[in-house]
Amino acid sequence: MDLSYSAEYEAFRSEVARFLAASWPLRGAEAELSSDQRAALFRGRAIEAGYLARSIPKRYGGSEQAPDVLKAQIIREEFFRARAPGDLAGIGPSMLVPTLLEKGAEWQKEKFIGPTMRGEIVWCQGYSEPGSGSDLASLQTRAEIVGNEWVINGQKIWTSGAHVADYMFCLCRTEREAPKHAGISYLLLAMKQPGIEVRPLRQMTGASDFNEVFFSDARTPLDWIVGKRGEGWIVSRTTLKHERNMIGDAATTVTMFQGLVSLAKRSLRDGRPALEDPGIRQRLVQLEGYVRSHQYSGYRQLTKAAK
């Protein structure tokens, strides 16, 4: 495996590094802004320079750069090294936005992509149901047309962030007589409306990141459907593809492991740094083996994508 970059790409790396040295962290009065404000200001400049939102057309708020997986990887590496804010991650930016780019109507792209990429609106995903987890196509939440709206009834579960989300992209059964994979539609709907109840699911940590969501005659406009009626399963596969890309990146794992090693250096065990304890060192080495395997698997995928 060759992990080196050509002279052209190393020159691009130097260009990115110069931008970061001049732009992050913010200086002067801008440094006094809140962390969210600083990140938003920097991201706007990075998009203008062509380093973030590279796959998003300019008319939707992106930088509209030609696809280049190696340049994208260099940007991730240099932004990580500088601890600079990168592209917003999460359900909306990483899963819904690319789905809309591939399958959405033009008005949906214009309305939702920019605010989602800027973090102005938050999304949740309405897929799993109490009886439809691994067999997602057996879902029973139904949507029926009444006038110029979809009326939705049913239940979703394990819905991450539903308690803070502004909108949901949701799979609903719209054709009762169709085979289960063919009778599903992919709908967008506002969460802050009558007919939607969100109940937090308490985890053993005390947190409540997951939720149950109940629909009782919840409503969404007729044209808030992505793709054609009854073809939601096809659209959902697009979303799941991007979800795998989001959660499969080794960068988060590497960062978590580095934080764990740092914690072991700071923490004391019998009056000495925990990192000096043979048992802890052995366990960390075992974990690092998994982390490096993940990282080098990512390098292999990057090489294949570059070719």
Coordinates of C-alpha atoms in Angstrom, one line a residue:
M1 CA 0.0 0.0 0.0
D2 CA 1.4 3.4 -1.0
L3 CA 0.3 6.1 1.4
S4 CA 2.3 8.9 -0.3
Y5 CA 0.9 11.7 -2.3
S6 CA 2.2 13.1 -5.6
A7 CA 3.9 16.5 -5.8
E8 CA 0.7 18.0 -7.1
Y9 CA -1.3 16.9 -4.0
E10 CA 1.5 17.9 -1.6
A11 CA 1.3 21.4 -3.1
F12 CA -2.4 21.4 -2.4
R13 CA -1.7 20.3 1.2
S14 CA 0.6 23.3 1.6
E15 CA -2.1 25.5 0.2
V16 CA -4.7 24.2 2.7
A17 CA -2.2 24.6 5.5
R18 CA -1.5 28.2 4.6
F19 CA -5.2 29.0 4.6
L20 CA -5.6 27.4 8.0
A21 CA -2.6 29.2 9.4
A22 CA -4.1 32.5 8.3
S23 CA -7.8 31.8 9.2
W24 CA -7.9 29.6 12.3
P25 CA -8.2 30.2 15.2
L26 CA -10.0 33.5 14.8
R27 CA -8.2 36.6 16.0
G28 CA -9.1 39.9 17.5
A29 CA -12.7 40.7 18.3
E30 CA -13.8 37.6 16.4
A31 CA -12.1 35.4 19.0
E32 CA -14.6 36.8 21.6
L33 CA -17.6 35.3 19.8
S34 CA -19.3 32.2 21.0
S35 CA -17.9 28.8 19.9
D36 CA -20.8 28.3 17.6
Q37 CA -20.5 31.8 16.1
R38 CA -16.7 31.3 15.5
A39 CA -17.3 27.9 13.9
A40 CA -20.0 29.3 11.6
L41 CA -17.9 32.3 10.6
F42 CA -14.9 30.1 9.8
R43 CA -17.0 27.6 7.9
G44 CA -18.4 30.4 5.7
R45 CA -14.8 31.5 4.8
A46 CA -13.7 27.9 4.2
I47 CA -16.6 27.3 1.8
E48 CA -15.8 30.5 0.0
A49 CA -12.2 29.3 -0.4
G50 CA -13.4 25.9 -1.7
Y51 CA -12.4 23.7 1.2
L52 CA -15.8 22.8 2.7
A53 CA -19.2 21.8 1.2
R54 CA -17.2 20.8 -1.9
S55 CA -19.9 18.5 -3.3
I56 CA -22.7 21.1 -2.8
P57 CA -23.6 23.4 -5.8
K58 CA -23.1 27.1 -5.1
R59 CA -26.8 27.8 -5.6
Y60 CA -27.5 25.7 -2.6
G61 CA -24.7 27.3 -0.4
G62 CA -21.8 25.0 -1.2
S63 CA -18.4 25.6 -2.9
E64 CA -19.1 23.3 -6.0
Q65 CA -15.7 21.8 -6.4
A66 CA -14.8 19.0 -8.8
P67 CA -14.9 15.6 -7.1
D68 CA -11.4 14.6 -5.9
V69 CA -11.2 12.0 -3.1
L70 CA -7.5 12.7 -2.4
K71 CA -8.0 16.5 -2.1
A72 CA -11.0 15.8 0.2
Q73 CA -8.8 13.5 2.3
I74 CA -6.0 16.1 2.5
I75 CA -8.5 18.7 3.7
R76 CA -9.8 16.4 6.4
E77 CA -6.2 15.7 7.6
E78 CA -5.1 19.3 7.6
F79 CA -8.3 20.6 9.3
F80 CA -8.0 17.8 11.9
R81 CA -4.4 18.7 12.5
A82 CA -5.3 22.4 13.0
R83 CA -8.4 21.5 15.1
A84 CA -10.4 23.7 12.7
P85 CA -14.2 23.1 12.2
G86 CA -14.8 20.9 9.2
D87 CA -18.0 20.2 7.4
L88 CA -21.0 19.8 9.8
A89 CA -21.7 16.1 10.4
G90 CA -24.8 14.4 11.5
I91 CA -28.1 13.1 10.3
G92 CA -29.0 16.2 8.2
P93 CA -25.7 17.2 6.6
S94 CA -24.3 13.7 6.2
M95 CA -27.4 11.7 5.3
L96 CA -30.3 13.9 4.1
V97 CA -28.4 16.5 2.1
P98 CA -26.7 14.0 -0.2
T99 CA -30.0 12.1 -0.6
L100 CA -31.7 15.4 -1.7
L101 CA -28.9 16.1 -4.1
E102 CA -29.5 12.7 -5.7
K103 CA -33.3 12.2 -5.4
G104 CA -34.9 15.5 -4.3
A105 CA -37.0 18.0 -6.2
E106 CA -35.4 21.3 -7.1
W107 CA -37.5 23.3 -4.6
Q108 CA -36.5 20.8 -1.8
K109 CA -32.8 21.3 -2.5
E110 CA -33.2 25.1 -2.5
K111 CA -35.3 25.1 0.7
F112 CA -33.4 22.6 2.9
I113 CA -29.8 22.1 1.8
G114 CA -28.3 25.5 2.7
P115 CA -29.9 25.8 6.1
T116 CA -29.1 22.2 6.9
M117 CA -25.4 22.6 6.0
R118 CA -25.2 25.8 8.0
G119 CA -26.7 24.1 11.1
E120 CA -29.8 26.4 11.1
I121 CA -32.2 23.4 11.0
V122 CA -31.9 20.0 12.6
W123 CA -33.2 16.7 11.3
C124 CA -34.0 13.3 12.7
Q125 CA -34.6 10.0 10.9
G126 CA -37.9 8.1 11.1
Y127 CA -37.0 4.6 10.1
S128 CA -37.1 2.0 12.9
E129 CA -40.4 0.9 14.5
P130 CA -41.1 -1.4 17.5
G131 CA -41.7 -4.4 15.1
S132 CA -39.5 -3.2 12.2
G133 CA -35.9 -3.0 13.0
S134 CA -33.7 -5.4 11.1
D135 CA -36.7 -6.0 8.7
L136 CA -37.2 -2.3 8.0
A137 CA -39.5 -2.9 5.0
S138 CA -42.2 -4.4 7.3
L139 CA -42.8 -0.9 8.8
Q140 CA -46.5 -0.1 9.5
T141 CA -46.5 3.7 10.0
R142 CA -49.0 4.8 7.3
A143 CA -49.6 8.0 5.4
E144 CA -52.8 8.7 3.5
I145 CA -53.7 11.6 1.2
V146 CA -56.3 13.9 2.6
G147 CA -56.9 17.0 0.4
N148 CA -53.5 18.4 -0.4
E149 CA -51.7 16.8 2.6
W150 CA -50.3 13.5 3.8
V151 CA -51.9 12.5 7.1
I152 CA -49.5 10.2 9.1
N153 CA -50.3 7.7 11.9
G154 CA -48.1 5.3 13.6
Q155 CA -44.9 5.1 15.7
K156 CA -41.1 5.3 15.3
I157 CA -38.5 4.2 17.9
W158 CA -34.8 4.7 18.5
T159 CA -35.1 8.1 16.8
S160 CA -31.9 10.0 17.6
G161 CA -32.3 13.6 18.3
A162 CA -36.1 13.7 17.8
H163 CA -36.5 15.9 20.9
V164 CA -34.5 18.7 19.4
A165 CA -35.1 18.2 15.7
D166 CA -37.0 20.7 13.5
Y167 CA -37.8 18.2 10.7
M168 CA -37.9 14.4 10.1
F169 CA -37.3 12.4 7.0
C170 CA -39.7 9.5 7.4
L171 CA -40.5 6.2 5.8
C172 CA -44.3 5.6 5.7
R173 CA -46.5 2.9 4.1
T174 CA -48.6 4.6 1.4
E175 CA -49.8 1.6 -0.7
R176 CA -51.4 -0.9 1.6
E177 CA -51.9 -3.6 -1.1
A178 CA -48.4 -3.4 -2.6
P179 CA -45.6 -5.8 -1.7
K180 CA -43.8 -4.5 1.4
H181 CA -40.8 -3.0 -0.4
A182 CA -42.9 -1.4 -3.0
G183 CA -45.5 0.3 -0.8
I184 CA -43.3 2.8 1.0
S185 CA -42.8 6.5 0.5
Y186 CA -40.1 8.9 1.8
L187 CA -41.7 11.9 3.4
L188 CA -40.4 15.1 5.0
L189 CA -42.3 16.6 7.8
A190 CA -42.0 19.3 10.5
M191 CA -41.6 18.0 14.0
K192 CA -43.1 21.0 15.8
Q193 CA -46.8 20.4 15.1
P194 CA -49.9 18.9 16.7
G195 CA -50.2 15.2 16.3
I196 CA -46.5 14.4 17.0
E197 CA -45.5 13.3 20.5
V198 CA -41.8 12.6 21.4
R199 CA -41.1 10.4 24.4
P200 CA -37.4 10.2 25.5
L201 CA -35.9 6.7 26.1
R202 CA -33.7 6.8 29.2
Q203 CA -30.4 5.1 28.8
M204 CA -28.3 3.4 31.4
T205 CA -26.0 6.5 31.4
G206 CA -28.9 8.7 32.3
A207 CA -28.9 10.4 28.9
S208 CA -31.9 10.4 26.5
D209 CA -30.4 10.6 23.0
F210 CA -33.0 8.2 21.6
N211 CA -36.8 8.7 21.5
E212 CA -40.1 7.1 20.7
V213 CA -42.2 9.2 18.2
F214 CA -45.9 8.9 18.0
F215 CA -48.0 10.2 15.0
S216 CA -51.7 10.9 15.4
D217 CA -53.0 12.6 12.3
A218 CA -49.7 14.5 11.8
R219 CA -49.6 16.3 8.5
T220 CA -47.2 17.3 5.8
P221 CA -47.8 18.9 2.4
L222 CA -48.4 16.6 -0.6
D223 CA -45.2 17.7 -2.4
W224 CA -42.9 17.0 0.7
I225 CA -42.2 13.6 -0.8
V226 CA -38.7 12.7 -2.0
G227 CA -38.8 10.6 -5.1
K228 CA -42.0 9.0 -6.4
R229 CA -44.9 7.6 -4.3
G230 CA -44.2 4.0 -3.4
E231 CA -40.5 4.3 -4.2
G232 CA -39.3 5.3 -0.8
W233 CA -37.4 2.1 -0.3
I234 CA -35.1 3.0 -3.2
V235 CA -34.6 6.5 -1.8
S236 CA -33.9 5.1 1.6
R237 CA -31.1 3.0 0.3
T238 CA -29.4 6.2 -0.9
T239 CA -29.7 7.6 2.6
L240 CA -28.3 4.4 4.2
K241 CA -25.4 4.4 1.8
H242 CA -24.4 7.9 3.0
E243 CA -25.0 6.8 6.7
R244 CA -22.5 4.0 6.3
N245 CA -20.0 6.5 4.9
M246 CA -20.6 8.8 7.9
I247 CA -20.2 6.2 10.6
G248 CA -17.5 4.2 8.9
D249 CA -14.9 7.0 8.9
A250 CA -11.9 6.1 11.2
A251 CA -11.2 9.7 12.1
T252 CA -13.6 9.7 15.0
T253 CA -12.2 6.4 16.3
V254 CA -8.6 7.6 16.1
T255 CA -9.6 10.8 18.0
M256 CA -11.4 8.9 20.7
F257 CA -8.3 6.6 21.2
Q258 CA -6.0 9.6 21.3
G259 CA -8.2 11.1 24.0
L260 CA -8.1 7.8 26.0
V261 CA -4.3 7.7 25.9
S262 CA -4.2 11.3 27.0
L263 CA -6.5 10.5 29.9
A264 CA -4.3 7.6 30.9
K265 CA -1.3 10.0 31.0
R266 CA -3.2 12.4 33.3
S267 CA -4.9 10.0 35.6
L268 CA -3.2 8.6 38.6
R269 CA -3.2 4.9 39.7
D270 CA -1.4 4.2 43.0
G271 CA 0.2 7.6 42.8
R272 CA 1.7 7.1 39.3
P273 CA 0.3 7.9 35.8
A274 CA -2.2 5.2 34.8
L275 CA -0.3 4.8 31.6
E276 CA 2.5 3.2 33.5
D277 CA 0.3 0.4 34.8
P278 CA 1.2 -2.8 32.8
G279 CA -2.5 -4.0 32.7
I280 CA -3.7 -0.6 31.3
R281 CA -0.8 -0.5 28.8
Q282 CA -1.7 -4.0 27.5
R283 CA -5.3 -3.1 27.2
L284 CA -4.5 0.1 25.3
V285 CA -2.2 -1.8 22.9
Q286 CA -5.1 -4.2 22.2
L287 CA -7.4 -1.3 21.5
E288 CA -4.9 0.4 19.3
G289 CA -4.7 -2.8 17.2
Y290 CA -8.4 -2.4 16.4
V291 CA -8.1 1.3 15.8
R292 CA -5.2 0.9 13.4
S293 CA -7.0 -1.9 11.5
H294 CA -10.0 0.4 11.1
Q295 CA -7.7 3.3 9.9
Y296 CA -5.8 1.1 7.4
S297 CA -9.0 -0.4 6.1
G298 CA -10.0 3.2 5.4
Y299 CA -6.8 3.8 3.6
R300 CA -7.5 0.8 1.4
Q301 CA -10.9 2.2 0.6
L302 CA -9.5 5.6 -0.2
T303 CA -6.9 4.0 -2.6
K304 CA -9.7 2.1 -4.4
A305 CA -11.8 5.3 -4.6
A306 CA -8.8 7.3 -6.0
K307 CA -8.2 4.7 -8.7

